[in-house]
mmCIF file with all atom_site columns, N, CA and C in Angstrom:
data_model
loop_
_atom_site.group_PDB
_atom_site.id
_atom_site.type_symbol
_atom_site.label_atom_id
_atom_site.label_alt_id
_atom_site.label_comp_id
_atom_site.label_asym_id
_atom_site.label_entity_id
_atom_site.label_seq_id
_atom_site.pdbx_PDB_ins_code
_atom_site.Cartn_x
_atom_site.Cartn_y
_atom_site.Cartn_z
_atom_site.occupancy
_atom_site.B_iso_or_equiv
_atom_site.pdbx_formal_charge
_atom_site.auth_seq_id
_atom_site.auth_comp_id
_atom_site.auth_asym_id
_atom_site.auth_atom_id
_atom_site.pdbx_PDB_model_num
ATOM 1   N N  . UNK G 1 1  ? 106.188 117.545 158.501 1.00 81.00 ? 1  UNK G N  1
ATOM 2   C CA . UNK G 1 1  ? 106.577 117.063 157.196 1.00 81.00 ? 1  UNK G CA 1
ATOM 3   C C  . UNK G 1 1  ? 105.357 116.976 156.282 1.00 81.00 ? 1  UNK G C  1
ATOM 4   N N  . UNK G 1 2  ? 104.241 116.506 156.815 1.00 83.00 ? 2  UNK G N  1
ATOM 5   C CA . UNK G 1 2  ? 103.025 116.387 156.001 1.00 83.00 ? 2  UNK G CA 1
ATOM 6   C C  . UNK G 1 2  ? 102.533 117.760 155.547 1.00 83.00 ? 2  UNK G C  1
ATOM 7   N N  . UNK G 1 3  ? 102.597 118.726 156.437 1.00 83.00 ? 3  UNK G N  1
ATOM 8   C CA . UNK G 1 3  ? 102.151 120.079 156.089 1.00 83.00 ? 3  UNK G CA 1
ATOM 9   C C  . UNK G 1 3  ? 103.056 120.690 155.029 1.00 83.00 ? 3  UNK G C  1
ATOM 10  N N  . UNK G 1 4  ? 104.370 120.560 155.221 1.00 84.00 ? 4  UNK G N  1
ATOM 11  C CA . UNK G 1 4  ? 105.320 121.166 154.301 1.00 84.00 ? 4  UNK G CA 1
ATOM 12  C C  . UNK G 1 4  ? 105.224 120.548 152.908 1.00 84.00 ? 4  UNK G C  1
ATOM 13  N N  . UNK G 1 5  ? 105.142 119.242 152.829 1.00 83.00 ? 5  UNK G N  1
ATOM 14  C CA . UNK G 1 5  ? 105.060 118.586 151.523 1.00 83.00 ? 5  UNK G CA 1
ATOM 15  C C  . UNK G 1 5  ? 103.705 118.801 150.863 1.00 83.00 ? 5  UNK G C  1
ATOM 16  N N  . UNK G 1 6  ? 102.640 118.877 151.645 1.00 84.00 ? 6  UNK G N  1
ATOM 17  C CA . UNK G 1 6  ? 101.314 119.065 151.040 1.00 84.00 ? 6  UNK G CA 1
ATOM 18  C C  . UNK G 1 6  ? 101.142 120.476 150.482 1.00 84.00 ? 6  UNK G C  1
ATOM 19  N N  . UNK G 1 7  ? 101.948 121.439 150.934 1.00 85.00 ? 7  UNK G N  1
ATOM 20  C CA . UNK G 1 7  ? 101.897 122.784 150.353 1.00 85.00 ? 7  UNK G CA 1
ATOM 21  C C  . UNK G 1 7  ? 102.429 122.778 148.923 1.00 85.00 ? 7  UNK G C  1
ATOM 22  N N  . UNK G 1 8  ? 103.415 121.932 148.634 1.00 82.00 ? 8  UNK G N  1
ATOM 23  C CA . UNK G 1 8  ? 104.050 121.920 147.318 1.00 82.00 ? 8  UNK G CA 1
ATOM 24  C C  . UNK G 1 8  ? 103.473 120.884 146.373 1.00 82.00 ? 8  UNK G C  1
ATOM 25  N N  . UNK G 1 9  ? 102.741 119.915 146.879 1.00 87.00 ? 9  UNK G N  1
ATOM 26  C CA . UNK G 1 9  ? 102.237 118.808 146.069 1.00 87.00 ? 9  UNK G CA 1
ATOM 27  C C  . UNK G 1 9  ? 100.737 118.899 145.861 1.00 87.00 ? 9  UNK G C  1
ATOM 28  N N  . UNK G 1 10 ? 100.227 118.139 144.901 1.00 86.00 ? 10 UNK G N  1
ATOM 29  C CA . UNK G 1 10 ? 98.789  118.100 144.624 1.00 86.00 ? 10 UNK G CA 1
ATOM 30  C C  . UNK G 1 10 ? 98.105  117.105 145.553 1.00 86.00 ? 10 UNK G C  1
ATOM 31  N N  . UNK G 1 11 ? 98.232  117.328 146.831 1.00 88.00 ? 11 UNK G N  1
ATOM 32  C CA . UNK G 1 11 ? 97.599  116.500 147.854 1.00 88.00 ? 11 UNK G CA 1
ATOM 33  C C  . UNK G 1 11 ? 97.270  117.437 149.014 1.00 88.00 ? 11 UNK G C  1
ATOM 34  N N  . UNK G 1 12 ? 96.113  117.228 149.645 1.00 88.00 ? 12 UNK G N  1
ATOM 35  C CA . UNK G 1 12 ? 95.803  118.110 150.763 1.00 88.00 ? 12 UNK G CA 1
ATOM 36  C C  . UNK G 1 12 ? 96.422  117.576 152.051 1.00 88.00 ? 12 UNK G C  1
ATOM 37  N N  . UNK G 1 13 ? 96.470  118.406 153.071 1.00 90.00 ? 13 UNK G N  1
ATOM 38  C CA . UNK G 1 13 ? 97.161  118.087 154.312 1.00 90.00 ? 13 UNK G CA 1
ATOM 39  C C  . UNK G 1 13 ? 96.555  116.882 155.013 1.00 90.00 ? 13 UNK G C  1
ATOM 40  N N  . UNK G 1 14 ? 95.233  116.809 155.081 1.00 90.00 ? 14 UNK G N  1
ATOM 41  C CA . UNK G 1 14 ? 94.593  115.731 155.823 1.00 90.00 ? 14 UNK G CA 1
ATOM 42  C C  . UNK G 1 14 ? 94.832  114.370 155.175 1.00 90.00 ? 14 UNK G C  1
ATOM 43  N N  . UNK G 1 15 ? 94.845  114.318 153.858 1.00 90.00 ? 15 UNK G N  1
ATOM 44  C CA . UNK G 1 15 ? 95.145  113.067 153.171 1.00 90.00 ? 15 UNK G CA 1
ATOM 45  C C  . UNK G 1 15 ? 96.610  112.681 153.395 1.00 90.00 ? 15 UNK G C  1
ATOM 46  N N  . UNK G 1 16 ? 97.494  113.651 153.355 1.00 89.00 ? 16 UNK G N  1
ATOM 47  C CA . UNK G 1 16 ? 98.911  113.375 153.612 1.00 89.00 ? 16 UNK G CA 1
ATOM 48  C C  . UNK G 1 16 ? 99.120  112.889 155.042 1.00 89.00 ? 16 UNK G C  1
ATOM 49  N N  . UNK G 1 17 ? 98.418  113.488 155.999 1.00 88.00 ? 17 UNK G N  1
ATOM 50  C CA . UNK G 1 17 ? 98.522  113.063 157.384 1.00 88.00 ? 17 UNK G CA 1
ATOM 51  C C  . UNK G 1 17 ? 97.983  111.647 157.560 1.00 88.00 ? 17 UNK G C  1
ATOM 52  N N  . UNK G 1 18 ? 96.886  111.347 156.904 1.00 90.00 ? 18 UNK G N  1
ATOM 53  C CA . UNK G 1 18 ? 96.309  110.013 156.979 1.00 90.00 ? 18 UNK G CA 1
ATOM 54  C C  . UNK G 1 18 ? 97.257  108.965 156.402 1.00 90.00 ? 18 UNK G C  1
ATOM 55  N N  . UNK G 1 19 ? 97.901  109.278 155.290 1.00 89.00 ? 19 UNK G N  1
ATOM 56  C CA . UNK G 1 19 ? 98.868  108.354 154.694 1.00 89.00 ? 19 UNK G CA 1
ATOM 57  C C  . UNK G 1 19 ? 100.023 108.106 155.650 1.00 89.00 ? 19 UNK G C  1
ATOM 58  N N  . UNK G 1 20 ? 100.513 109.148 156.320 1.00 88.00 ? 20 UNK G N  1
ATOM 59  C CA . UNK G 1 20 ? 101.629 108.986 157.251 1.00 88.00 ? 20 UNK G CA 1
ATOM 60  C C  . UNK G 1 20 ? 101.213 108.242 158.518 1.00 88.00 ? 20 UNK G C  1
ATOM 61  N N  . UNK G 1 21 ? 99.966  108.359 158.927 1.00 88.00 ? 21 UNK G N  1
ATOM 62  C CA . UNK G 1 21 ? 99.504  107.632 160.107 1.00 88.00 ? 21 UNK G CA 1
ATOM 63  C C  . UNK G 1 21 ? 99.319  106.151 159.784 1.00 88.00 ? 21 UNK G C  1
ATOM 64  N N  . UNK G 1 22 ? 98.736  105.848 158.622 1.00 91.00 ? 22 UNK G N  1
ATOM 65  C CA . UNK G 1 22 ? 98.469  104.462 158.245 1.00 91.00 ? 22 UNK G CA 1
ATOM 66  C C  . UNK G 1 22 ? 99.780  103.728 157.952 1.00 91.00 ? 22 UNK G C  1
ATOM 67  N N  . UNK G 1 23 ? 100.667 104.362 157.212 1.00 90.00 ? 23 UNK G N  1
ATOM 68  C CA . UNK G 1 23 ? 101.980 103.768 156.936 1.00 90.00 ? 23 UNK G CA 1
ATOM 69  C C  . UNK G 1 23 ? 102.986 104.406 157.888 1.00 90.00 ? 23 UNK G C  1
ATOM 70  N N  . UNK G 1 24 ? 104.204 103.995 157.825 1.00 86.00 ? 24 UNK G N  1
ATOM 71  C CA . UNK G 1 24 ? 105.222 104.666 158.629 1.00 86.00 ? 24 UNK G CA 1
ATOM 72  C C  . UNK G 1 24 ? 105.515 106.020 157.981 1.00 86.00 ? 24 UNK G C  1
ATOM 73  N N  . UNK G 1 25 ? 105.996 107.002 158.733 1.00 83.00 ? 25 UNK G N  1
ATOM 74  C CA . UNK G 1 25 ? 106.265 108.317 158.133 1.00 83.00 ? 25 UNK G CA 1
ATOM 75  C C  . UNK G 1 25 ? 107.266 108.272 156.977 1.00 83.00 ? 25 UNK G C  1
ATOM 76  N N  . UNK G 1 26 ? 108.226 107.354 157.027 1.00 85.00 ? 26 UNK G N  1
ATOM 77  C CA . UNK G 1 26 ? 109.203 107.274 155.945 1.00 85.00 ? 26 UNK G CA 1
ATOM 78  C C  . UNK G 1 26 ? 108.554 106.793 154.651 1.00 85.00 ? 26 UNK G C  1
ATOM 79  N N  . UNK G 1 27 ? 107.743 105.761 154.725 1.00 88.00 ? 27 UNK G N  1
ATOM 80  C CA . UNK G 1 27 ? 107.036 105.271 153.533 1.00 88.00 ? 27 UNK G CA 1
ATOM 81  C C  . UNK G 1 27 ? 106.001 106.307 153.089 1.00 88.00 ? 27 UNK G C  1
ATOM 82  N N  . UNK G 1 28 ? 105.344 106.967 154.048 1.00 86.00 ? 28 UNK G N  1
ATOM 83  C CA . UNK G 1 28 ? 104.381 108.018 153.728 1.00 86.00 ? 28 UNK G CA 1
ATOM 84  C C  . UNK G 1 28 ? 105.016 109.174 152.979 1.00 86.00 ? 28 UNK G C  1
ATOM 85  N N  . UNK G 1 29 ? 106.255 109.508 153.340 1.00 85.00 ? 29 UNK G N  1
ATOM 86  C CA . UNK G 1 29 ? 106.962 110.584 152.644 1.00 85.00 ? 29 UNK G CA 1
ATOM 87  C C  . UNK G 1 29 ? 107.157 110.236 151.169 1.00 85.00 ? 29 UNK G C  1
ATOM 88  N N  . UNK G 1 30 ? 107.553 108.998 150.880 1.00 87.00 ? 30 UNK G N  1
ATOM 89  C CA . UNK G 1 30 ? 107.755 108.590 149.488 1.00 87.00 ? 30 UNK G CA 1
ATOM 90  C C  . UNK G 1 30 ? 106.439 108.559 148.713 1.00 87.00 ? 30 UNK G C  1
ATOM 91  N N  . UNK G 1 31 ? 105.362 108.197 149.369 1.00 87.00 ? 31 UNK G N  1
ATOM 92  C CA . UNK G 1 31 ? 104.049 108.211 148.707 1.00 87.00 ? 31 UNK G CA 1
ATOM 93  C C  . UNK G 1 31 ? 103.630 109.646 148.403 1.00 87.00 ? 31 UNK G C  1
ATOM 94  N N  . UNK G 1 32 ? 103.797 110.536 149.372 1.00 86.00 ? 32 UNK G N  1
ATOM 95  C CA . UNK G 1 32 ? 103.424 111.945 149.182 1.00 86.00 ? 32 UNK G CA 1
ATOM 96  C C  . UNK G 1 32 ? 104.294 112.593 148.105 1.00 86.00 ? 32 UNK G C  1
ATOM 97  N N  . UNK G 1 33 ? 105.584 112.281 148.092 1.00 83.00 ? 33 UNK G N  1
ATOM 98  C CA . UNK G 1 33 ? 106.466 112.904 147.102 1.00 83.00 ? 33 UNK G CA 1
ATOM 99  C C  . UNK G 1 33 ? 106.222 112.382 145.689 1.00 83.00 ? 33 UNK G C  1
ATOM 100 N N  . UNK G 1 34 ? 105.473 111.291 145.548 1.00 83.00 ? 34 UNK G N  1
ATOM 101 C CA . UNK G 1 34 ? 105.157 110.800 144.209 1.00 83.00 ? 34 UNK G CA 1
ATOM 102 C C  . UNK G 1 34 ? 104.025 111.588 143.550 1.00 83.00 ? 34 UNK G C  1
ATOM 103 N N  . UNK G 1 35 ? 103.293 112.383 144.321 1.00 84.00 ? 35 UNK G N  1
ATOM 104 C CA . UNK G 1 35 ? 102.259 113.244 143.748 1.00 84.00 ? 35 UNK G CA 1
ATOM 105 C C  . UNK G 1 35 ? 102.923 114.386 142.986 1.00 84.00 ? 35 UNK G C  1
ATOM 106 N N  . UNK G 1 36 ? 102.246 114.917 141.985 1.00 77.00 ? 36 UNK G N  1
ATOM 107 C CA . UNK G 1 36 ? 102.786 116.007 141.178 1.00 77.00 ? 36 UNK G CA 1
ATOM 108 C C  . UNK G 1 36 ? 102.859 117.310 141.945 1.00 77.00 ? 36 UNK G C  1
ATOM 109 N N  . UNK G 1 37 ? 103.658 118.231 141.446 1.00 77.00 ? 37 UNK G N  1
ATOM 110 C CA . UNK G 1 37 ? 103.802 119.545 142.068 1.00 77.00 ? 37 UNK G CA 1
ATOM 111 C C  . UNK G 1 37 ? 102.573 120.408 141.792 1.00 77.00 ? 37 UNK G C  1
ATOM 112 N N  . UNK G 1 38 ? 102.258 121.283 142.731 1.00 78.00 ? 38 UNK G N  1
ATOM 113 C CA . UNK G 1 38 ? 101.137 122.220 142.526 1.00 78.00 ? 38 UNK G CA 1
ATOM 114 C C  . UNK G 1 38 ? 101.468 123.235 141.439 1.00 78.00 ? 38 UNK G C  1
ATOM 115 N N  . UNK G 1 39 ? 102.667 123.761 141.456 1.00 75.00 ? 39 UNK G N  1
ATOM 116 C CA . UNK G 1 39 ? 103.097 124.759 140.479 1.00 75.00 ? 39 UNK G CA 1
ATOM 117 C C  . UNK G 1 39 ? 104.374 124.303 139.792 1.00 75.00 ? 39 UNK G C  1
ATOM 118 N N  . UNK G 1 40 ? 104.276 123.395 138.808 1.00 76.00 ? 40 UNK G N  1
ATOM 119 C CA . UNK G 1 40 ? 105.481 122.969 138.111 1.00 76.00 ? 40 UNK G CA 1
ATOM 120 C C  . UNK G 1 40 ? 106.099 124.132 137.347 1.00 76.00 ? 40 UNK G C  1
ATOM 121 N N  . UNK G 1 41 ? 107.408 124.071 137.157 1.00 78.00 ? 41 UNK G N  1
ATOM 122 C CA . UNK G 1 41 ? 108.099 125.210 136.544 1.00 78.00 ? 41 UNK G CA 1
ATOM 123 C C  . UNK G 1 41 ? 107.803 125.369 135.066 1.00 78.00 ? 41 UNK G C  1
ATOM 124 N N  . UNK G 1 42 ? 107.437 124.323 134.371 1.00 82.00 ? 42 UNK G N  1
ATOM 125 C CA . UNK G 1 42 ? 107.080 124.421 132.957 1.00 82.00 ? 42 UNK G CA 1
ATOM 126 C C  . UNK G 1 42 ? 108.292 124.606 132.062 1.00 82.00 ? 42 UNK G C  1
ATOM 127 N N  . UNK G 1 43 ? 108.052 124.644 130.775 1.00 85.00 ? 43 UNK G N  1
ATOM 128 C CA . UNK G 1 43 ? 109.110 124.833 129.777 1.00 85.00 ? 43 UNK G CA 1
ATOM 129 C C  . UNK G 1 43 ? 108.849 126.133 129.031 1.00 85.00 ? 43 UNK G C  1
ATOM 130 N N  . UNK G 1 44 ? 109.833 127.016 129.049 1.00 83.00 ? 44 UNK G N  1
ATOM 131 C CA . UNK G 1 44 ? 109.637 128.298 128.362 1.00 83.00 ? 44 UNK G CA 1
ATOM 132 C C  . UNK G 1 44 ? 109.900 128.200 126.865 1.00 83.00 ? 44 UNK G C  1
ATOM 133 N N  . UNK G 1 45 ? 110.426 127.066 126.395 1.00 83.00 ? 45 UNK G N  1
ATOM 134 C CA . UNK G 1 45 ? 110.745 126.926 124.975 1.00 83.00 ? 45 UNK G CA 1
ATOM 135 C C  . UNK G 1 45 ? 109.584 126.381 124.165 1.00 83.00 ? 45 UNK G C  1
ATOM 136 N N  . UNK G 1 46 ? 108.831 125.407 124.710 1.00 87.00 ? 46 UNK G N  1
ATOM 137 C CA . UNK G 1 46 ? 107.733 124.834 123.924 1.00 87.00 ? 46 UNK G CA 1
ATOM 138 C C  . UNK G 1 46 ? 106.364 125.085 124.557 1.00 87.00 ? 46 UNK G C  1
ATOM 139 N N  . UNK G 1 47 ? 106.325 125.648 125.768 1.00 82.00 ? 47 UNK G N  1
ATOM 140 C CA . UNK G 1 47 ? 105.055 125.958 126.410 1.00 82.00 ? 47 UNK G CA 1
ATOM 141 C C  . UNK G 1 47 ? 104.454 124.807 127.188 1.00 82.00 ? 47 UNK G C  1
ATOM 142 N N  . UNK G 1 48 ? 105.198 123.742 127.437 1.00 83.00 ? 48 UNK G N  1
ATOM 143 C CA . UNK G 1 48 ? 104.714 122.613 128.223 1.00 83.00 ? 48 UNK G CA 1
ATOM 144 C C  . UNK G 1 48 ? 104.566 123.068 129.680 1.00 83.00 ? 48 UNK G C  1
ATOM 145 N N  . UNK G 1 49 ? 103.337 123.216 130.135 1.00 81.00 ? 49 UNK G N  1
ATOM 146 C CA . UNK G 1 49 ? 103.108 123.747 131.485 1.00 81.00 ? 49 UNK G CA 1
ATOM 147 C C  . UNK G 1 49 ? 103.228 122.697 132.570 1.00 81.00 ? 49 UNK G C  1
ATOM 148 N N  . UNK G 1 50 ? 103.299 121.421 132.218 1.00 79.00 ? 50 UNK G N  1
ATOM 149 C CA . UNK G 1 50 ? 103.353 120.358 133.217 1.00 79.00 ? 50 UNK G CA 1
ATOM 150 C C  . UNK G 1 50 ? 104.752 119.785 133.397 1.00 79.00 ? 50 UNK G C  1
ATOM 151 N N  . UNK G 1 51 ? 105.771 120.462 132.908 1.00 79.00 ? 51 UNK G N  1
ATOM 152 C CA . UNK G 1 51 ? 107.138 119.973 133.019 1.00 79.00 ? 51 UNK G CA 1
ATOM 153 C C  . UNK G 1 51 ? 107.641 120.151 134.444 1.00 79.00 ? 51 UNK G C  1
ATOM 154 N N  . UNK G 1 52 ? 108.114 119.056 135.069 1.00 76.00 ? 52 UNK G N  1
ATOM 155 C CA . UNK G 1 52 ? 108.680 119.099 136.416 1.00 76.00 ? 52 UNK G CA 1
ATOM 156 C C  . UNK G 1 52 ? 110.151 118.723 136.417 1.00 76.00 ? 52 UNK G C  1
ATOM 157 N N  . UNK G 1 53 ? 110.673 118.271 135.306 1.00 79.00 ? 53 UNK G N  1
ATOM 158 C CA . UNK G 1 53 ? 112.038 117.771 135.244 1.00 79.00 ? 53 UNK G CA 1
ATOM 159 C C  . UNK G 1 53 ? 113.001 118.869 134.791 1.00 79.00 ? 53 UNK G C  1
ATOM 160 N N  . UNK G 1 54 ? 114.287 118.563 134.836 1.00 82.00 ? 54 UNK G N  1
ATOM 161 C CA . UNK G 1 54 ? 115.303 119.509 134.378 1.00 82.00 ? 54 UNK G CA 1
ATOM 162 C C  . UNK G 1 54 ? 115.189 119.708 132.874 1.00 82.00 ? 54 UNK G C  1
ATOM 163 N N  . UNK G 1 55 ? 115.043 118.605 132.128 1.00 85.00 ? 55 UNK G N  1
ATOM 164 C CA . UNK G 1 55 ? 114.860 118.672 130.686 1.00 85.00 ? 55 UNK G CA 1
ATOM 165 C C  . UNK G 1 55 ? 113.400 118.406 130.348 1.00 85.00 ? 55 UNK G C  1
ATOM 166 N N  . UNK G 1 56 ? 112.849 119.160 129.418 1.00 84.00 ? 56 UNK G N  1
ATOM 167 C CA . UNK G 1 56 ? 111.451 119.014 129.013 1.00 84.00 ? 56 UNK G CA 1
ATOM 168 C C  . UNK G 1 56 ? 111.242 117.672 128.327 1.00 84.00 ? 56 UNK G C  1
ATOM 169 N N  . UNK G 1 57 ? 110.109 117.047 128.574 1.00 81.00 ? 57 UNK G N  1
ATOM 170 C CA . UNK G 1 57 ? 109.798 115.774 127.954 1.00 81.00 ? 57 UNK G CA 1
ATOM 171 C C  . UNK G 1 57 ? 109.371 115.897 126.509 1.00 81.00 ? 57 UNK G C  1
ATOM 172 N N  . UNK G 1 58 ? 108.963 117.086 126.083 1.00 84.00 ? 58 UNK G N  1
ATOM 173 C CA . UNK G 1 58 ? 108.494 117.281 124.712 1.00 84.00 ? 58 UNK G CA 1
ATOM 174 C C  . UNK G 1 58 ? 109.625 117.766 123.804 1.00 84.00 ? 58 UNK G C  1
ATOM 175 N N  . UNK G 1 59 ? 110.247 118.876 124.164 1.00 85.00 ? 59 UNK G N  1
ATOM 176 C CA . UNK G 1 59 ? 111.288 119.422 123.289 1.00 85.00 ? 59 UNK G CA 1
ATOM 177 C C  . UNK G 1 59 ? 112.695 119.011 123.716 1.00 85.00 ? 59 UNK G C  1
ATOM 178 N N  . UNK G 1 60 ? 112.883 118.539 124.949 1.00 84.00 ? 60 UNK G N  1
ATOM 179 C CA . UNK G 1 60 ? 114.179 118.059 125.409 1.00 84.00 ? 60 UNK G CA 1
ATOM 180 C C  . UNK G 1 60 ? 115.153 119.147 125.813 1.00 84.00 ? 60 UNK G C  1
ATOM 181 N N  . UNK G 1 61 ? 114.678 120.387 126.013 1.00 85.00 ? 61 UNK G N  1
ATOM 182 C CA . UNK G 1 61 ? 115.568 121.484 126.390 1.00 85.00 ? 61 UNK G CA 1
ATOM 183 C C  . UNK G 1 61 ? 115.440 121.796 127.881 1.00 85.00 ? 61 UNK G C  1
ATOM 184 N N  . UNK G 1 62 ? 116.497 122.390 128.444 1.00 85.00 ? 62 UNK G N  1
ATOM 185 C CA . UNK G 1 62 ? 116.445 122.844 129.827 1.00 85.00 ? 62 UNK G CA 1
ATOM 186 C C  . UNK G 1 62 ? 116.214 124.347 129.871 1.00 85.00 ? 62 UNK G C  1
ATOM 187 N N  . UNK G 1 63 ? 116.380 124.985 131.036 1.00 82.00 ? 63 UNK G N  1
ATOM 188 C CA . UNK G 1 63 ? 116.109 126.415 131.170 1.00 82.00 ? 63 UNK G CA 1
ATOM 189 C C  . UNK G 1 63 ? 117.018 127.278 130.298 1.00 82.00 ? 63 UNK G C  1
ATOM 190 N N  . UNK G 1 64 ? 118.243 126.813 130.035 1.00 82.00 ? 64 UNK G N  1
ATOM 191 C CA . UNK G 1 64 ? 119.181 127.591 129.230 1.00 82.00 ? 64 UNK G CA 1
ATOM 192 C C  . UNK G 1 64 ? 119.045 127.334 127.734 1.00 82.00 ? 64 UNK G C  1
ATOM 193 N N  . UNK G 1 65 ? 118.195 126.396 127.337 1.00 80.00 ? 65 UNK G N  1
ATOM 194 C CA . UNK G 1 65 ? 117.985 126.100 125.929 1.00 80.00 ? 65 UNK G CA 1
ATOM 195 C C  . UNK G 1 65 ? 118.855 124.982 125.399 1.00 80.00 ? 65 UNK G C  1
ATOM 196 N N  . UNK G 1 66 ? 119.653 124.356 126.270 1.00 82.00 ? 66 UNK G N  1
ATOM 197 C CA . UNK G 1 66 ? 120.488 123.243 125.847 1.00 82.00 ? 66 UNK G CA 1
ATOM 198 C C  . UNK G 1 66 ? 119.652 121.979 125.788 1.00 82.00 ? 66 UNK G C  1
ATOM 199 N N  . UNK G 1 67 ? 119.874 121.191 124.752 1.00 80.00 ? 67 UNK G N  1
ATOM 200 C CA . UNK G 1 67 ? 119.113 119.944 124.637 1.00 80.00 ? 67 UNK G CA 1
ATOM 201 C C  . UNK G 1 67 ? 119.863 118.805 125.321 1.00 80.00 ? 67 UNK G C  1
ATOM 202 N N  . UNK G 1 68 ? 119.157 117.720 125.538 1.00 72.00 ? 68 UNK G N  1
ATOM 203 C CA . UNK G 1 68 ? 119.716 116.562 126.216 1.00 72.00 ? 68 UNK G CA 1
ATOM 204 C C  . UNK G 1 68 ? 120.888 115.966 125.452 1.00 72.00 ? 68 UNK G C  1
ATOM 205 N N  . UNK G 1 69 ? 120.828 115.932 124.143 1.00 68.00 ? 69 UNK G N  1
ATOM 206 C CA . UNK G 1 69 ? 121.870 115.334 123.333 1.00 68.00 ? 69 UNK G CA 1
ATOM 207 C C  . UNK G 1 69 ? 123.177 116.124 123.450 1.00 68.00 ? 69 UNK G C  1
ATOM 208 N N  . UNK G 1 70 ? 123.093 117.450 123.461 1.00 54.00 ? 70 UNK G N  1
ATOM 209 C CA . UNK G 1 70 ? 124.293 118.280 123.585 1.00 54.00 ? 70 UNK G CA 1
ATOM 210 C C  . UNK G 1 70 ? 124.917 118.108 124.963 1.00 54.00 ? 70 UNK G C  1
ATOM 211 N N  . UNK G 1 71 ? 124.083 118.002 125.993 1.00 50.00 ? 71 UNK G N  1
ATOM 212 C CA . UNK G 1 71 ? 124.562 117.832 127.358 1.00 50.00 ? 71 UNK G CA 1
ATOM 213 C C  . UNK G 1 71 ? 125.343 116.524 127.500 1.00 50.00 ? 71 UNK G C  1
ATOM 214 N N  . UNK G 1 72 ? 124.863 115.429 126.896 1.00 52.00 ? 72 UNK G N  1
ATOM 215 C CA . UNK G 1 72 ? 125.512 114.126 127.018 1.00 52.00 ? 72 UNK G CA 1
ATOM 216 C C  . UNK G 1 72 ? 126.824 114.065 126.247 1.00 52.00 ? 72 UNK G C  1
ATOM 217 N N  . UNK G 1 73 ? 126.964 114.806 125.146 1.00 53.00 ? 73 UNK G N  1
ATOM 218 C CA . UNK G 1 73 ? 128.186 114.771 124.346 1.00 53.00 ? 73 UNK G CA 1
ATOM 219 C C  . UNK G 1 73 ? 129.317 115.578 124.978 1.00 53.00 ? 73 UNK G C  1
ATOM 220 N N  . UNK G 1 74 ? 128.996 116.534 125.833 1.00 50.00 ? 74 UNK G N  1
ATOM 221 C CA . UNK G 1 74 ? 130.036 117.392 126.436 1.00 50.00 ? 74 UNK G CA 1
ATOM 222 C C  . UNK G 1 74 ? 130.833 116.671 127.464 1.00 50.00 ? 74 UNK G C  1
#
């Protein structure tokens, strides 16, 4: 689990392993998953390269170009 999650997150394997050894593996998993992604998908509409969510935090659009407000009204 530490190896698999450390490949996708901004944490190296040895630090992830140390966190899981010091804490229980379940709590360690939540700590490791709180680190940011190594390659976030970004936003193709406004160029926000650090976007990890479904909707962009800057422009509020998703991959299809729908904004959060339109999604909630439907």
